[in-house]
Structure formats: C-alpha cells, structure tokens
XYZ file of N, CA and C in Angstrom:
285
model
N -30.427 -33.749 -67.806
C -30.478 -32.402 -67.253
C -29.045 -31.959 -66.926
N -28.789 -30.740 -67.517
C -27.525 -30.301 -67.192
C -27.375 -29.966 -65.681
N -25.728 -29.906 -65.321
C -25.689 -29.767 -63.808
C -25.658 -28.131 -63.514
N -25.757 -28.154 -62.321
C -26.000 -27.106 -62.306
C -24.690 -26.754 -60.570
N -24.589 -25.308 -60.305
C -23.829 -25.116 -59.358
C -24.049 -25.527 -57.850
N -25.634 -25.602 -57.374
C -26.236 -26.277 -56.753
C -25.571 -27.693 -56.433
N -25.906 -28.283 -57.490
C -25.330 -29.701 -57.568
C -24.043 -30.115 -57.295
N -23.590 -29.389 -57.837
C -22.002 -29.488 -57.220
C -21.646 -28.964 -55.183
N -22.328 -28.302 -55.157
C -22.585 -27.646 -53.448
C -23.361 -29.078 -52.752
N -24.336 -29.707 -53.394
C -24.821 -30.402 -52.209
C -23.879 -32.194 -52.687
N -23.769 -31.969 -54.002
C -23.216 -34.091 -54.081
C -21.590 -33.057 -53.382
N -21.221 -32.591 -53.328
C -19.326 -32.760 -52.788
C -19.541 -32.233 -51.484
N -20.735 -31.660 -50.921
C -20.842 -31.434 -49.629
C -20.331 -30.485 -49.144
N -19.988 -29.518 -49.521
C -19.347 -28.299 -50.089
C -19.248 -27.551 -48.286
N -18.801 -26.672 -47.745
C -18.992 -25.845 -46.215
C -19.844 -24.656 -46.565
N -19.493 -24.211 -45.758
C -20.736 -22.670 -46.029
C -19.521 -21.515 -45.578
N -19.613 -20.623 -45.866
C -19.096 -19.511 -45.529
C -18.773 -19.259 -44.055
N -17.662 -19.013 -43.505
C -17.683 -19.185 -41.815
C -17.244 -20.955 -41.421
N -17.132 -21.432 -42.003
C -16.891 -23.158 -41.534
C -15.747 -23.125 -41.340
N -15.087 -23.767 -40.127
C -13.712 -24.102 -40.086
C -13.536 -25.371 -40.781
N -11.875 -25.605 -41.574
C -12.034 -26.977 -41.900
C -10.897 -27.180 -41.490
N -10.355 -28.552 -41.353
C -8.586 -28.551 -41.159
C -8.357 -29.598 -42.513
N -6.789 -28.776 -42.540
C -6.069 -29.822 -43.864
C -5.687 -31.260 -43.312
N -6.123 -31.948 -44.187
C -5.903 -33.558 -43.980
C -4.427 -33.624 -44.093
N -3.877 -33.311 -44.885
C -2.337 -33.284 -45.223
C -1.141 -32.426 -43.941
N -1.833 -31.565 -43.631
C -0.824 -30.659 -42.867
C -1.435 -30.017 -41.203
N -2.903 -31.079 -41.411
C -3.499 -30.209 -39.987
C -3.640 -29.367 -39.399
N -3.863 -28.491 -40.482
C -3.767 -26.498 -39.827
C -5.193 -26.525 -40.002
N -6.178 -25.519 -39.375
C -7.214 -25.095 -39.350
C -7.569 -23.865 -40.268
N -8.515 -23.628 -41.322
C -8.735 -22.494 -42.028
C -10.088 -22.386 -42.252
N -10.559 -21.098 -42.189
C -11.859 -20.642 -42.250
C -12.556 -20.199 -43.365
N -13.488 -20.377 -44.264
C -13.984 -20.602 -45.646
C -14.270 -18.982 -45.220
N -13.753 -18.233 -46.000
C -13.788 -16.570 -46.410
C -14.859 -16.556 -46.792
N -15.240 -16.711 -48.419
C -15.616 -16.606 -49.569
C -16.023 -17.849 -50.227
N -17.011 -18.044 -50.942
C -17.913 -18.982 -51.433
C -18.634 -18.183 -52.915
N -17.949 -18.449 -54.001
C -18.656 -17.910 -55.412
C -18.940 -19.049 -56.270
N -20.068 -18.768 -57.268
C -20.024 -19.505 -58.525
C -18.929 -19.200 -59.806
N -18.233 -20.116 -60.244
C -17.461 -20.096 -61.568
C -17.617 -20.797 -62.602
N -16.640 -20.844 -63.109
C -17.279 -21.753 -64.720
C -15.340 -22.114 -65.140
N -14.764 -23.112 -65.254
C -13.811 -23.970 -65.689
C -13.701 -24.445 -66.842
N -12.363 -23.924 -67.408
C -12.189 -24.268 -68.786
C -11.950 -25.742 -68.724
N -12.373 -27.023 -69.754
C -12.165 -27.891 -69.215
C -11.741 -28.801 -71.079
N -11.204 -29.426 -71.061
C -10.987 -29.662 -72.516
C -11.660 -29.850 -73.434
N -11.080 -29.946 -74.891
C -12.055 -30.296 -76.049
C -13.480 -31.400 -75.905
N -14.652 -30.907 -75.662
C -15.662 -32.370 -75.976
C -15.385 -33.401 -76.890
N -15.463 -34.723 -76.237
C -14.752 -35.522 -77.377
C -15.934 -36.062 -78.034
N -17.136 -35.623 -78.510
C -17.652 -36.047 -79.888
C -17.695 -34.748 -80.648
N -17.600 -33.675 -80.239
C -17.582 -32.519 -81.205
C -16.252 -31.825 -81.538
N -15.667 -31.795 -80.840
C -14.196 -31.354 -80.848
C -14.454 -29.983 -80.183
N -15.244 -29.469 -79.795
C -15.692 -27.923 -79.500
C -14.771 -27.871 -77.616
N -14.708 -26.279 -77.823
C -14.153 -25.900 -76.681
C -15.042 -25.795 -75.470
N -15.579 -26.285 -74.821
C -16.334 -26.068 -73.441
C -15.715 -25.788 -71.961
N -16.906 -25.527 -71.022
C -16.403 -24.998 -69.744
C -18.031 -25.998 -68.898
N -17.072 -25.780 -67.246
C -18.177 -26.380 -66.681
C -18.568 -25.640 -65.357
N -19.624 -26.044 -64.653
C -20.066 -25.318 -63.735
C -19.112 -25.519 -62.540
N -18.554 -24.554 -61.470
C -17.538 -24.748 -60.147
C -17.966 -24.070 -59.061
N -17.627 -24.217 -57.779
C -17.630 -23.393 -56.775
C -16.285 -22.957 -56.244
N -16.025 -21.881 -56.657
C -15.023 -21.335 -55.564
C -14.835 -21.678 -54.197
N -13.829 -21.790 -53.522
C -13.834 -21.370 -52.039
C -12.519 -20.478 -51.899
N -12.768 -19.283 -50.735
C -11.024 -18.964 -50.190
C -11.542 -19.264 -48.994
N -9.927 -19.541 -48.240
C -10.029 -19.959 -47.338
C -8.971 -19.162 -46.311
N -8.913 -18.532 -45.078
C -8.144 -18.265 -44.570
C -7.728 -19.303 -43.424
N -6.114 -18.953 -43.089
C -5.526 -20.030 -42.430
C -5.981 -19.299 -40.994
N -6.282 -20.093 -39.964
C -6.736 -19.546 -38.904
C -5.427 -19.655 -37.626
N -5.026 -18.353 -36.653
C -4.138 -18.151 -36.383
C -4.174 -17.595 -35.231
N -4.385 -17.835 -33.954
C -4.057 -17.196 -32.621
C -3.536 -15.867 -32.816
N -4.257 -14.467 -32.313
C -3.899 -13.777 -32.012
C -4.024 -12.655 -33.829
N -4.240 -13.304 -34.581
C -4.365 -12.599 -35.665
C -5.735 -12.372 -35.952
N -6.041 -11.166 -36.903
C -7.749 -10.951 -37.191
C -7.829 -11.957 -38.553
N -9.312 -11.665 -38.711
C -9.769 -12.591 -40.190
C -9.478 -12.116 -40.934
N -8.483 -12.602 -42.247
C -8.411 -11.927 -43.454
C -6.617 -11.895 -43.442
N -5.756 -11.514 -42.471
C -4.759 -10.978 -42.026
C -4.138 -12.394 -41.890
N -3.113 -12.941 -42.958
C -2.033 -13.847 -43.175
C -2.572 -14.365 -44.482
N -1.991 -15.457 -44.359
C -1.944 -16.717 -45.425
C -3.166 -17.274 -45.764
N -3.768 -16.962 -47.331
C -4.576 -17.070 -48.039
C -5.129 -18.070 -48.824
N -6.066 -19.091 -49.298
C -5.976 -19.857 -50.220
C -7.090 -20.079 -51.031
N -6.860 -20.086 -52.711
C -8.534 -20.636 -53.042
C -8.297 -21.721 -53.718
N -9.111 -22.327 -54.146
C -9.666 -23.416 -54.905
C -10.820 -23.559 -55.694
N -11.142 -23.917 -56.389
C -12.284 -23.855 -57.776
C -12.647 -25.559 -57.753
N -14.061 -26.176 -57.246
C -14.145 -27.309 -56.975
C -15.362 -27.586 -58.073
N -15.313 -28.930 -58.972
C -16.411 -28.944 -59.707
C -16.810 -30.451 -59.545
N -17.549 -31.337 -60.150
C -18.690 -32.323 -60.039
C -17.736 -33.554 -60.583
N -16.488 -33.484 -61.029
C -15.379 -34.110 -61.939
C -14.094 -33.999 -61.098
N -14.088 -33.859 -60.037
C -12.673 -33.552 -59.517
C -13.385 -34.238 -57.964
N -12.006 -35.066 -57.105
C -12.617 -35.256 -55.559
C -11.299 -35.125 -55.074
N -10.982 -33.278 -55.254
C -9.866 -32.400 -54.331
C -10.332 -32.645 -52.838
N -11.392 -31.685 -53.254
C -11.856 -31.098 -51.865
C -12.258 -32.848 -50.388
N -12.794 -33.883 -51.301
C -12.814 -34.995 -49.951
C -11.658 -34.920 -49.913
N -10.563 -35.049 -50.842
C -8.906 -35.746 -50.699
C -8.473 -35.053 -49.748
N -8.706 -33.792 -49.573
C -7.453 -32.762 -48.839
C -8.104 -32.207 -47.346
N -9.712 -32.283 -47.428
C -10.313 -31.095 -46.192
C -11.232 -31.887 -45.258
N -11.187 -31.832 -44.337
C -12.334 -32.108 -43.476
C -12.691 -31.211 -42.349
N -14.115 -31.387 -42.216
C -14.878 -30.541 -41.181
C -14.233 -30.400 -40.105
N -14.119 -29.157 -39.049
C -13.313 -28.856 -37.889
C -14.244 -28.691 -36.449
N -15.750 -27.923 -37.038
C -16.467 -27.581 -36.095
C -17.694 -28.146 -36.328
C-alpha cells in the first residue's frame, strides 16, 4: 500500500498547528504557523529509471519573541517526508 500524507503525520509525529517547539541545536522557541500537504521531487526510481515524487508535510514555523505579534520576524519552513529524520534531529516539543 502506497504511503500516504497521513502516514508521514502520525510515524514522524509531526505537531499540529499552534505547537510550540524549541530548536535542539540553538534553543529558541518557534510556533508551527502553517501545516500543508506536498509532494517532493525525489530521484530517478532505480528499477525503472523514471522520474518520481513523494508524499511530504510542510511546516512554517515562526520564531517566537517577547513583545512581538505572530507572524512578525523571522520565518522558517521545512518539507518533512517518511525518508528523511530532519525533523527528530533538529525539534522537540516545548509545551
């Protein structure tokens, strides 16, 4: 059964819209904006040679900031799919 975008939201454990997370790397706090489905160019299949893409979830994320509104500074997205472990490497839950 092919995967589906679902799948990728519940196996990587994905936040919900409104979640604070902080960066593992730099310990700032940012708030998941935006949450879409995408599709990732991803290389040649290697028994057909054909060009394919795979299922992703977007996130943006705003950096969260004393005294500033939502939306207002420093921005970030990311495109997370079922083949990549960005999102454990770099984020963890805040609230």
């Amino acid at each position: 059964m092919p995967e589906t975008h679902d799948d990728v939201i519940r196996e990587k454990n994905l936040p919900r819209v409104g979640d604070t997370l902080r960066s593992k790397k730099f310990k700032t706090l940012w708030r998941v904006m935006e949450k879409k489905e995408v599709w990732l160019n991803t290389s040649d299949d290697p028994e057909t040679g054909d060009y394919r893409v795979i299922q992703a979830i977007y996130l943006c994320y705003w950096r969260v900031q004393d005294g500033k509104q939502p939306g207002i500074g420093k921005m970030l997205g990311y495109a997370y799919s079922l083949h990549d472990n960005t999102f454990e490497t770099n984020w963890e839950m805040a609230n």
